[in-house]
Amino acid sequence: MALTNLYRYATHQDLKRHGLIWPCVGNLAPVADCDSDEGVPARDKCGRMEYHVTRLAQEKHTRGKKLSRREQYIKEWASLWRTIILSSLGKTLYPYSQYIRTLNLRNLEQLLLHSKFEANIRKDFFQGDLAQFNVGMRFCAWDLLSAVAIINSIGEVITKQTPLLEELTGKVREITLSRWISRFQRLTHLELWDSAAIEGNGNLIRLHCPSLKRLVFWDWYSSNLLRFLPRLITPLSPRKQRNSDRNLAECLNELRPQSLESFTTVGKSRFGPHCLRALSCHGESLLEVKLKMLRPKTIPKVWLLNCCTNLVSLSLGVRGMVITDLEETHSDAFLRTIAWLKECKNLRTLAFTRFPSATALMATVFLENSIQLTSLIYVGPELLYDEKFVRSLANQTSLELLSLEEEGLTSEWNPKTLDILVESLSKLVNLMELDVIAVFDSLTDLHIARLTSSLSKLEVLSIDGDDISDDIWDAVASLRSLQILQFSANTYFTASGILDFIERLVPGNKGLVLDVMSSKSELSRKEQGLIQEKIAKKVGGVFEFVRSRGNTCMTL
């Protein structure tokens, strides 16, 4: 769970001695539906009533058992954390916390905010030596504030006893982190909720964390809820918010030069030109940059990363849908960005999310034979309008994963572009995963047959289309490594056609998930059951079926 390299040192006897048990791993089963009358025998009125009474009693008992299983899971989850905290206080037989290498305080936060962490469970968790950490969670809209205070207090104790710690994740406050840093001599991965926590701590990190290689920020001064209580977190002035780009840049510049290998922002950010320039101080060492939700005004400045030419993975995303055409409105920035990407000879993973003129950028870069990607993800408009990009895909023959999602169609596209795209994709012979479920709503049986007959290494195929029939099964059956087959198209499959396909599956298709999400054909419950039985027996697979009209859904 939140901790690694720990189980080998803990003994069941020691946990039992303290009344604690390690948590189980696995998903909880959903509560069964008891409203169905299926299976009621054809008896007289008294017999039917007796049957229902007995069944309702059984269902009530089953619901109670499953509810208690959920509560038991939370108890065991809480027991694990309680054990670690007690060991940090020196209250356990063995010093478990001494062996922690990964500390995920977000996991502790999830426990504290869980709907089942209440009453006796909460009371038992904070009893005895842990009473000092209970700041009075009230289970209302402001519980997050109490949770942040608690995890920072508990983290203060744990981090004093974790000399081997390599990874830290959680909502850690700036003043708290400044106290902890000197304890993290082996820290390599720091994942914080708010970028404000690291500001002003650059020199401390440089001095005490020489091995730090990865920084991740989930948010950027947007924890508005946390600012309602100054006693927990000092409110940020509007001036400091405006200067957040400059403040973080100063921290990045204070770190040991050429030390960062990975930098990620996940949520909304004020990441701007100052931070882009600061990352260039790590241009030789950076292998991964993920900027998920950039502001539109930052887009023309992305080329400032031009010193980062050793990148293996690059992901650029923008908040919402941006209509601006970078190529037309900022032609100089567009050309500078192309020049930078062309220099990234080691680039293997590329992702664009609603990034303006992304297809035009990729079309030019993909013509560079020295750049061969293994993974490409694109979400945004223009996909079926840019014939140059569609043709350039054929050059990326090393691709193993390709995911394309069209968003924001605003004009008619040329149907010939679809044929060109299918032809380009058919040349990507190393593809193992192809997801074009939100692009091809006009794919035909011939298109699918062309793709599947060419892409023999496919393990995952998610595809859309129009009026797909049993004619595709011969080509799909040639995919000897297929694990997931998902159709979002309007399909007209028959039970006999699906059964014939299943009969031709091979051991390489073990565990196949066949998902038909929008079927126009009629498959009775008996036929669905027969298909599920057949695929389970043949390859241990699963058949999922959804009718396209109404809300009827059958998942087997």
Coordinates of N, CA and C in Angstrom, one line a residue, residues 1-219:
M1 N 0.8 -1.2 0.0 CA 0.0 0.0 0.0 C 0.9 1.2 0.0
A2 N 0.9 2.0 1.1 CA 1.7 3.2 1.1 C 3.1 3.0 1.4
L3 N 3.5 1.8 1.9 CA 4.8 1.5 2.3 C 5.4 0.3 1.6
T4 N 6.7 0.3 1.3 CA 7.3 -0.8 0.7 C 8.5 -1.3 1.5
N5 N 9.0 -2.5 1.1 CA 10.2 -3.0 1.8 C 10.0 -3.1 3.3
L6 N 8.7 -3.5 3.7 CA 8.4 -3.5 5.1 C 7.9 -4.8 5.6
Y7 N 7.1 -5.5 4.7 CA 6.5 -6.7 5.1 C 7.5 -7.8 5.6
R8 N 8.6 -7.8 4.9 CA 9.6 -8.9 5.2 C 10.1 -8.8 6.7
Y9 N 10.0 -7.6 7.3 CA 10.6 -7.4 8.6 C 9.5 -7.6 9.7
A10 N 8.2 -7.6 9.3 CA 7.2 -7.7 10.3 C 6.7 -9.1 10.5
T11 N 6.4 -9.5 11.7 CA 6.0 -10.8 12.0 C 4.5 -10.8 12.5
H12 N 3.8 -11.8 12.1 CA 2.4 -11.9 12.5 C 2.3 -11.9 14.0
Q13 N 3.3 -12.5 14.7 CA 3.2 -12.6 16.2 C 3.3 -11.2 16.8
D14 N 4.2 -10.4 16.2 CA 4.4 -9.1 16.8 C 3.1 -8.2 16.6
L15 N 2.5 -8.3 15.4 CA 1.3 -7.6 15.2 C 0.2 -8.1 16.1
K16 N 0.1 -9.4 16.3 CA -0.9 -10.0 17.1 C -0.7 -9.5 18.6
R17 N 0.5 -9.4 18.9 CA 0.8 -9.0 20.3 C 0.3 -7.6 20.6
H18 N 0.2 -6.7 19.5 CA -0.3 -5.4 19.7 C -1.7 -5.3 19.3
G19 N -2.3 -6.4 19.0 CA -3.7 -6.4 18.5 C -3.9 -5.9 17.1
L20 N -2.9 -6.0 16.3 CA -3.0 -5.5 14.9 C -2.8 -6.6 13.9
I21 N -3.4 -6.4 12.7 CA -3.3 -7.4 11.7 C -3.0 -6.6 10.4
W22 N -2.2 -7.3 9.5 CA -1.8 -6.6 8.2 C -3.1 -6.6 7.4
P23 N -3.2 -5.5 6.5 CA -4.4 -5.4 5.7 C -4.4 -6.4 4.5
C24 N -5.5 -6.9 4.1 CA -5.6 -7.8 3.0 C -5.6 -6.9 1.7
V25 N -5.2 -7.6 0.6 CA -5.1 -6.9 -0.7 C -6.2 -7.5 -1.6
G26 N -6.9 -6.6 -2.2 CA -8.0 -7.1 -3.1 C -9.1 -6.1 -3.2
N27 N -10.0 -6.3 -4.1 CA -11.2 -5.4 -4.2 C -12.4 -6.0 -3.5
L28 N -13.2 -5.1 -3.0 CA -14.4 -5.6 -2.3 C -15.5 -5.9 -3.3
A29 N -16.2 -6.9 -3.1 CA -17.3 -7.3 -4.0 C -18.5 -6.3 -3.8
P30 N -19.2 -6.0 -4.9 CA -20.3 -5.1 -4.8 C -21.5 -5.8 -4.1
V31 N -22.4 -5.1 -3.5 CA -23.6 -5.6 -2.9 C -24.5 -6.2 -4.0
A32 N -24.9 -7.4 -3.8 CA -25.8 -8.0 -4.8 C -27.1 -7.4 -4.8
D33 N -27.8 -7.5 -6.0 CA -29.1 -7.0 -6.2 C -30.1 -8.0 -5.8
C34 N -31.0 -7.7 -4.8 CA -31.9 -8.7 -4.3 C -33.3 -8.5 -4.7
D35 N -33.5 -7.6 -5.8 CA -34.9 -7.3 -6.2 C -35.4 -8.2 -7.3
S36 N -34.5 -9.0 -7.9 CA -34.9 -9.8 -9.0 C -35.7 -11.0 -8.5
D37 N -36.7 -11.4 -9.3 CA -37.6 -12.6 -9.0 C -37.1 -13.8 -9.8
E38 N -36.0 -13.8 -10.4 CA -35.5 -14.9 -11.2 C -35.2 -16.1 -10.3
G39 N -35.7 -17.2 -10.7 CA -35.4 -18.4 -9.9 C -36.5 -18.8 -8.9
V40 N -37.6 -17.9 -8.8 CA -38.7 -18.3 -7.9 C -39.5 -19.4 -8.4
P41 N -39.6 -20.5 -7.7 CA -40.3 -21.7 -8.2 C -41.8 -21.4 -8.3
A42 N -42.4 -22.2 -9.2 CA -43.9 -22.1 -9.5 C -44.6 -22.9 -8.4
R43 N -44.8 -22.2 -7.3 CA -45.5 -22.9 -6.2 C -46.8 -22.2 -5.9
D44 N -47.5 -22.6 -4.9 CA -48.7 -21.9 -4.4 C -48.3 -20.7 -3.7
K45 N -49.3 -19.9 -3.4 CA -49.1 -18.5 -2.8 C -48.3 -18.6 -1.5
C46 N -48.7 -19.6 -0.6 CA -48.0 -19.7 0.7 C -46.5 -20.1 0.4
G47 N -46.3 -21.0 -0.5 CA -45.0 -21.5 -0.8 C -44.1 -20.4 -1.3
R48 N -44.7 -19.5 -2.2 CA -43.9 -18.4 -2.8 C -43.6 -17.4 -1.7
M49 N -44.5 -17.1 -0.8 CA -44.2 -16.2 0.3 C -43.1 -16.7 1.2
E50 N -43.2 -18.0 1.5 CA -42.2 -18.6 2.4 C -40.8 -18.5 1.7
Y51 N -40.8 -18.7 0.4 CA -39.6 -18.6 -0.4 C -39.0 -17.2 -0.3
H52 N -39.8 -16.2 -0.5 CA -39.3 -14.8 -0.5 C -38.9 -14.4 0.9
V53 N -39.6 -14.8 1.9 CA -39.2 -14.5 3.3 C -37.8 -15.1 3.6
T54 N -37.6 -16.3 3.2 CA -36.3 -17.0 3.4 C -35.2 -16.3 2.6
R55 N -35.5 -15.9 1.4 CA -34.5 -15.3 0.5 C -34.2 -13.9 1.1
L56 N -35.1 -13.1 1.5 CA -34.9 -11.8 2.1 C -34.0 -11.9 3.3
A57 N -34.2 -12.9 4.1 CA -33.4 -13.1 5.3 C -32.0 -13.4 4.9
Q58 N -31.8 -14.3 3.9 CA -30.5 -14.6 3.4 C -29.8 -13.4 2.9
E59 N -30.5 -12.6 2.1 CA -29.9 -11.4 1.5 C -29.5 -10.4 2.6
K60 N -30.3 -10.2 3.6 CA -30.0 -9.3 4.7 C -28.7 -9.8 5.4
H61 N -28.6 -11.1 5.6 CA -27.4 -11.7 6.2 C -26.2 -11.5 5.3
T62 N -26.4 -11.7 4.0 CA -25.3 -11.5 3.1 C -24.8 -10.0 3.0
R63 N -25.8 -9.1 3.0 CA -25.5 -7.7 3.0 C -24.7 -7.3 4.3
G64 N -25.1 -7.8 5.4 CA -24.4 -7.6 6.6 C -23.0 -8.1 6.6
K65 N -22.8 -9.3 6.1 CA -21.4 -9.8 6.0 C -20.6 -9.0 5.1
K66 N -21.1 -8.5 3.9 CA -20.3 -7.7 3.0 C -20.0 -6.4 3.6
L67 N -21.0 -5.8 4.3 CA -20.7 -4.5 5.0 C -19.6 -4.7 6.0
S68 N -19.7 -5.8 6.8 CA -18.7 -6.0 7.8 C -17.3 -6.2 7.2
R69 N -17.3 -6.8 6.0 CA -16.0 -7.0 5.3 C -15.4 -5.7 4.9
R70 N -16.2 -4.7 4.5 CA -15.7 -3.4 4.2 C -15.1 -2.7 5.4
E71 N -15.9 -2.8 6.5 CA -15.4 -2.2 7.8 C -14.1 -2.9 8.2
Q72 N -14.1 -4.2 8.1 CA -12.9 -5.0 8.5 C -11.7 -4.5 7.6
Y73 N -11.9 -4.3 6.4 CA -10.8 -3.8 5.5 C -10.3 -2.5 6.0
I74 N -11.2 -1.5 6.4 CA -10.8 -0.2 6.9 C -10.0 -0.4 8.2
K75 N -10.5 -1.3 9.0 CA -9.8 -1.6 10.3 C -8.4 -2.0 10.1
E76 N -8.2 -2.9 9.1 CA -6.9 -3.5 8.9 C -6.0 -2.4 8.2
W77 N -6.6 -1.6 7.3 CA -5.9 -0.5 6.7 C -5.4 0.5 7.8
A78 N -6.3 0.8 8.7 CA -5.9 1.7 9.8 C -4.9 1.0 10.8
S79 N -5.0 -0.3 10.9 CA -4.0 -1.0 11.8 C -2.6 -0.9 11.2
L80 N -2.5 -1.0 9.9 CA -1.2 -0.9 9.3 C -0.5 0.5 9.6
W81 N -1.3 1.5 9.4 CA -0.7 2.8 9.6 C -0.4 3.0 11.1
R82 N -1.3 2.5 12.0 CA -1.1 2.6 13.4 C 0.2 1.9 13.8
T83 N 0.4 0.8 13.2 CA 1.7 0.1 13.5 C 2.9 0.9 13.2
I84 N 2.9 1.5 12.0 CA 4.0 2.3 11.5 C 4.2 3.5 12.5
I85 N 3.2 4.1 12.8 CA 3.3 5.3 13.7 C 3.8 4.9 15.1
L86 N 3.3 3.8 15.6 CA 3.8 3.3 16.9 C 5.2 2.9 16.9
S87 N 5.6 2.3 15.7 CA 7.0 2.0 15.6 C 7.9 3.2 15.6
S88 N 7.4 4.3 15.0 CA 8.2 5.5 14.9 C 8.3 6.2 16.3
L89 N 7.3 5.8 17.2 CA 7.4 6.3 18.6 C 8.1 5.4 19.5
G90 N 8.6 4.3 18.9 CA 9.4 3.3 19.7 C 8.5 2.4 20.6
K91 N 7.3 2.2 20.1 CA 6.3 1.4 20.9 C 6.1 0.0 20.4
T92 N 6.9 -0.4 19.4 CA 6.7 -1.8 18.9 C 8.0 -2.6 19.1
L93 N 7.9 -3.9 19.1 CA 9.0 -4.7 19.3 C 10.1 -4.5 18.3
Y94 N 9.7 -4.4 17.0 CA 10.7 -4.2 16.0 C 10.5 -2.8 15.4
P95 N 11.6 -2.1 14.9 CA 11.6 -0.8 14.4 C 11.2 -0.8 12.9
Y96 N 9.9 -1.1 12.6 CA 9.4 -1.2 11.2 C 9.8 0.0 10.4
S97 N 9.6 1.2 11.0 CA 9.7 2.5 10.2 C 11.2 2.6 9.7
Q98 N 12.1 2.0 10.3 CA 13.5 2.1 9.9 C 13.8 1.5 8.5
Y99 N 12.8 0.7 8.0 CA 13.0 0.0 6.8 C 12.2 0.6 5.6
I100 N 11.5 1.7 5.9 CA 10.6 2.3 4.9 C 11.4 3.0 3.8
R101 N 11.1 2.7 2.6 CA 11.8 3.4 1.5 C 10.8 4.3 0.7
T102 N 9.5 4.0 0.8 CA 8.5 4.8 0.1 C 7.4 5.2 1.2
L103 N 7.2 6.5 1.3 CA 6.2 6.9 2.3 C 5.1 7.8 1.5
N104 N 3.9 7.2 1.4 CA 2.8 7.9 0.7 C 1.8 8.4 1.7
L105 N 1.9 9.7 2.0 CA 1.0 10.3 3.0 C -0.3 10.5 2.4
R106 N -0.5 10.5 1.1 CA -1.8 10.6 0.4 C -2.6 9.4 0.8
N107 N -2.0 8.3 0.9 CA -2.7 7.1 1.3 C -3.3 7.2 2.7
L108 N -2.5 7.8 3.6 CA -3.0 8.1 5.0 C -4.2 9.1 4.9
E109 N -4.1 10.1 4.1 CA -5.1 11.1 3.9 C -6.4 10.4 3.4
Q110 N -6.3 9.5 2.5 CA -7.5 8.8 2.0 C -8.1 7.9 3.1
L111 N -7.3 7.4 4.0 CA -7.9 6.6 5.1 C -8.6 7.6 6.0
L112 N -8.0 8.7 6.4 CA -8.7 9.6 7.3 C -10.0 10.2 6.8
L113 N -10.1 10.3 5.4 CA -11.3 10.9 4.8 C -12.3 9.9 4.3
H114 N -11.9 8.6 4.6 CA -12.8 7.5 4.1 C -14.1 7.5 4.9
S115 N -15.2 7.3 4.2 CA -16.5 7.3 4.9 C -16.7 6.3 6.0
K116 N -15.9 5.2 5.9 CA -16.0 4.2 6.9 C -15.0 4.4 8.1
F117 N -14.2 5.4 8.0 CA -13.3 5.7 9.1 C -14.0 6.7 10.1
E118 N -14.8 6.1 10.9 CA -15.6 6.8 11.8 C -15.9 6.0 13.1
A119 N -16.5 6.7 14.0 CA -16.9 6.0 15.3 C -15.8 5.2 15.9
N120 N -16.1 3.9 16.1 CA -15.1 3.1 16.8 C -13.8 2.9 16.1
I121 N -13.8 2.9 14.8 CA -12.5 2.8 14.1 C -11.7 4.0 14.3
R122 N -12.2 5.2 14.2 CA -11.5 6.4 14.5 C -11.0 6.5 15.9
K123 N -11.9 6.1 16.8 CA -11.6 6.1 18.2 C -10.4 5.2 18.5
D124 N -10.5 4.0 18.0 CA -9.4 3.0 18.2 C -8.1 3.5 17.6
F125 N -8.1 4.1 16.4 CA -6.9 4.6 15.8 C -6.2 5.6 16.6
F126 N -6.9 6.6 17.2 CA -6.3 7.7 17.9 C -6.2 7.4 19.4
Q127 N -6.4 6.2 19.8 CA -6.3 5.9 21.3 C -4.8 5.8 21.7
G128 N -4.6 5.9 23.0 CA -3.3 5.7 23.6 C -2.2 6.8 23.0
D129 N -1.1 6.3 22.6 CA 0.0 7.1 22.1 C -0.4 8.0 20.9
L130 N -1.4 7.6 20.2 CA -1.8 8.4 19.0 C -2.8 9.5 19.2
A131 N -3.2 9.6 20.5 CA -4.2 10.7 20.8 C -3.6 12.0 20.5
Q132 N -2.3 12.2 20.6 CA -1.7 13.5 20.4 C -1.9 14.0 19.0
F133 N -2.3 13.1 18.0 CA -2.4 13.5 16.6 C -3.9 13.8 16.3
N134 N -4.8 13.6 17.2 CA -6.2 13.9 16.9 C -6.6 15.3 17.1
V135 N -6.8 16.0 15.9 CA -7.1 17.4 16.0 C -8.6 17.7 15.9
G136 N -9.4 16.6 16.0 CA -10.8 16.8 16.0 C -11.5 16.8 14.7
M137 N -11.4 15.7 13.9 CA -12.1 15.7 12.6 C -13.5 15.6 12.8
R138 N -14.3 16.4 12.1 CA -15.7 16.5 12.3 C -16.6 15.9 11.2
F139 N -15.9 15.4 10.2 CA -16.6 14.7 9.0 C -17.6 15.7 8.4
C140 N -17.2 16.8 8.0 CA -18.0 17.8 7.3 C -17.2 18.3 6.2
A141 N -17.6 19.5 5.6 CA -17.0 20.0 4.4 C -15.5 20.3 4.6
W142 N -15.1 20.6 5.9 CA -13.8 21.1 6.1 C -12.9 20.0 6.7
D143 N -13.3 18.7 6.5 CA -12.4 17.6 7.0 C -11.0 17.6 6.4
L144 N -10.9 18.0 5.2 CA -9.6 18.0 4.5 C -8.6 18.8 5.3
L145 N -9.1 19.9 5.9 CA -8.2 20.8 6.7 C -7.6 20.0 7.9
S146 N -8.5 19.3 8.6 CA -8.0 18.5 9.7 C -7.1 17.4 9.2
A147 N -7.4 16.7 8.1 CA -6.6 15.6 7.6 C -5.2 16.1 7.3
V148 N -5.1 17.3 6.6 CA -3.8 17.9 6.3 C -2.9 18.1 7.6
A149 N -3.6 18.7 8.6 CA -2.9 18.9 9.8 C -2.4 17.6 10.5
I150 N -3.3 16.6 10.4 CA -2.9 15.3 11.0 C -1.8 14.6 10.3
I151 N -1.8 14.6 8.9 CA -0.8 13.9 8.2 C 0.6 14.6 8.3
N152 N 0.5 15.9 8.5 CA 1.8 16.7 8.7 C 2.4 16.4 10.1
S153 N 1.5 16.2 11.1 CA 1.9 15.9 12.4 C 2.5 14.5 12.5
I154 N 1.8 13.6 11.9 CA 2.2 12.2 11.9 C 3.5 12.0 11.0
G155 N 3.6 12.7 9.9 CA 4.8 12.7 9.1 C 6.0 13.2 9.8
E156 N 5.8 14.2 10.7 CA 6.9 14.7 11.5 C 7.5 13.6 12.3
V157 N 6.7 12.7 12.9 CA 7.2 11.7 13.7 C 7.8 10.6 12.9
I158 N 7.2 10.2 11.8 CA 7.6 9.1 11.0 C 9.0 9.4 10.3
T159 N 9.1 10.6 9.7 CA 10.3 10.9 9.0 C 11.5 11.0 9.9
K160 N 11.4 11.2 11.2 CA 12.5 11.1 12.0 C 13.1 9.7 12.2
Q161 N 12.3 8.7 11.8 CA 12.8 7.3 11.9 C 12.9 6.6 10.6
T162 N 13.1 7.3 9.5 CA 13.2 6.7 8.2 C 14.4 7.1 7.4
P163 N 15.6 6.5 7.9 CA 16.8 6.9 7.3 C 17.0 6.4 5.9
L164 N 16.2 5.4 5.5 CA 16.3 4.8 4.1 C 15.3 5.4 3.1
L165 N 14.6 6.4 3.5 CA 13.5 6.9 2.7 C 14.0 7.4 1.4
E166 N 13.4 7.0 0.3 CA 13.7 7.4 -1.1 C 12.6 8.1 -1.8
E167 N 11.4 7.9 -1.4 CA 10.2 8.5 -2.1 C 9.3 9.0 -1.0
L168 N 8.8 10.3 -1.3 CA 7.8 10.9 -0.4 C 6.7 11.5 -1.2
T169 N 5.5 11.2 -0.8 CA 4.3 11.8 -1.5 C 3.3 12.3 -0.5
G170 N 2.7 13.5 -0.7 CA 1.6 13.9 0.2 C 1.5 15.4 0.2
K171 N 0.4 15.9 0.9 CA 0.1 17.3 1.1 C 1.0 17.8 2.3
V172 N 2.2 18.2 1.9 CA 3.2 18.6 2.9 C 3.3 20.1 2.8
R173 N 3.2 20.8 4.0 CA 3.3 22.3 4.0 C 4.7 22.7 3.9
E174 N 4.9 24.0 3.4 CA 6.2 24.5 3.2 C 7.1 24.5 4.4
I175 N 6.5 25.0 5.5 CA 7.3 25.1 6.8 C 7.6 23.7 7.3
T176 N 6.7 22.7 7.0 CA 7.0 21.4 7.5 C 8.1 20.7 6.7
L177 N 8.0 20.9 5.3 CA 9.0 20.3 4.5 C 10.4 20.8 4.8
S178 N 10.5 22.1 5.2 CA 11.8 22.7 5.5 C 12.5 22.0 6.7
R179 N 11.6 21.5 7.6 CA 12.2 20.8 8.8 C 12.6 19.3 8.4
W180 N 11.9 18.8 7.4 CA 12.1 17.3 7.1 C 13.3 17.1 6.2
I181 N 13.6 18.1 5.4 CA 14.6 17.9 4.3 C 15.9 17.3 4.8
S182 N 16.4 17.8 5.9 CA 17.7 17.4 6.4 C 17.7 15.9 6.8
R183 N 16.5 15.2 6.9 CA 16.4 13.8 7.2 C 16.4 12.9 5.9
F184 N 16.4 13.5 4.8 CA 16.2 12.8 3.5 C 17.5 12.7 2.7
Q185 N 18.5 12.0 3.3 CA 19.8 11.9 2.6 C 19.7 11.0 1.3
R186 N 18.7 10.1 1.3 CA 18.6 9.2 0.1 C 17.5 9.5 -0.8
L187 N 16.8 10.6 -0.5 CA 15.6 10.9 -1.3 C 15.9 11.1 -2.8
T188 N 15.1 10.4 -3.6 CA 15.2 10.5 -5.1 C 13.9 11.0 -5.7
H189 N 12.8 10.8 -5.1 CA 11.5 11.1 -5.7 C 10.7 11.9 -4.7
L190 N 10.3 13.2 -5.0 CA 9.5 14.0 -4.2 C 8.2 14.4 -4.9
E191 N 7.1 14.0 -4.4 CA 5.8 14.3 -5.0 C 4.9 15.0 -4.1
L192 N 4.6 16.3 -4.4 CA 3.9 17.2 -3.5 C 2.6 17.6 -4.2
W193 N 1.6 17.9 -3.3 CA 0.3 18.4 -3.8 C 0.4 19.8 -4.3
D194 N 1.1 20.7 -3.6 CA 1.2 22.1 -4.0 C 2.6 22.5 -4.2
S195 N 2.9 23.2 -5.3 CA 4.2 23.6 -5.6 C 4.8 24.6 -4.6
A196 N 3.9 25.3 -3.8 CA 4.3 26.2 -2.8 C 5.2 25.6 -1.8
A197 N 5.0 24.3 -1.5 CA 5.7 23.6 -0.4 C 7.2 23.6 -0.7
I198 N 7.6 23.6 -1.9 CA 9.1 23.5 -2.2 C 9.8 24.8 -2.3
E199 N 9.0 25.9 -2.5 CA 9.6 27.2 -2.7 C 10.4 27.6 -1.5
G200 N 11.5 28.2 -1.7 CA 12.4 28.6 -0.6 C 13.2 27.5 0.0
N201 N 13.0 26.3 -0.5 CA 13.7 25.1 0.1 C 14.8 24.6 -0.9
G202 N 15.0 25.3 -2.0 CA 16.0 24.8 -3.0 C 17.4 24.5 -2.4
N203 N 17.9 25.5 -1.7 CA 19.3 25.3 -1.1 C 19.3 24.2 -0.1
L204 N 18.3 24.0 0.7 CA 18.2 22.9 1.6 C 18.2 21.6 0.9
I205 N 17.5 21.5 -0.2 CA 17.4 20.2 -1.0 C 18.8 20.0 -1.6
R206 N 19.4 21.0 -2.1 CA 20.7 20.9 -2.7 C 21.7 20.3 -1.7
L207 N 21.6 20.8 -0.4 CA 22.6 20.4 0.6 C 22.3 19.0 1.1
H208 N 21.0 18.7 1.4 CA 20.7 17.4 2.1 C 20.2 16.3 1.2
C209 N 19.8 16.6 0.0 CA 19.2 15.6 -0.9 C 20.0 15.5 -2.2
P210 N 21.2 15.0 -2.2 CA 22.0 15.0 -3.4 C 21.5 14.1 -4.5
S211 N 20.6 13.1 -4.1 CA 20.2 12.1 -5.1 C 18.8 12.4 -5.7
L212 N 18.2 13.6 -5.3 CA 16.9 13.9 -5.8 C 16.9 14.0 -7.4
K213 N 16.0 13.2 -8.0 CA 16.0 13.1 -9.4 C 14.6 13.4 -10.0
R214 N 13.6 13.3 -9.2 CA 12.2 13.4 -9.7 C 11.4 14.3 -8.9
L215 N 10.7 15.3 -9.5 CA 9.8 16.2 -8.9 C 8.4 16.1 -9.5
V216 N 7.3 16.0 -8.7 CA 6.0 15.9 -9.2 C 5.1 16.9 -8.4
F217 N 4.3 17.8 -9.1 CA 3.4 18.7 -8.4 C 2.0 18.4 -8.9
W218 N 1.1 18.1 -8.0 CA -0.3 17.8 -8.4 C -1.2 19.1 -8.5
D219 N -0.8 20.2 -7.9 CA -1.5 21.4 -8.0 C -0.6 22.6 -7.9

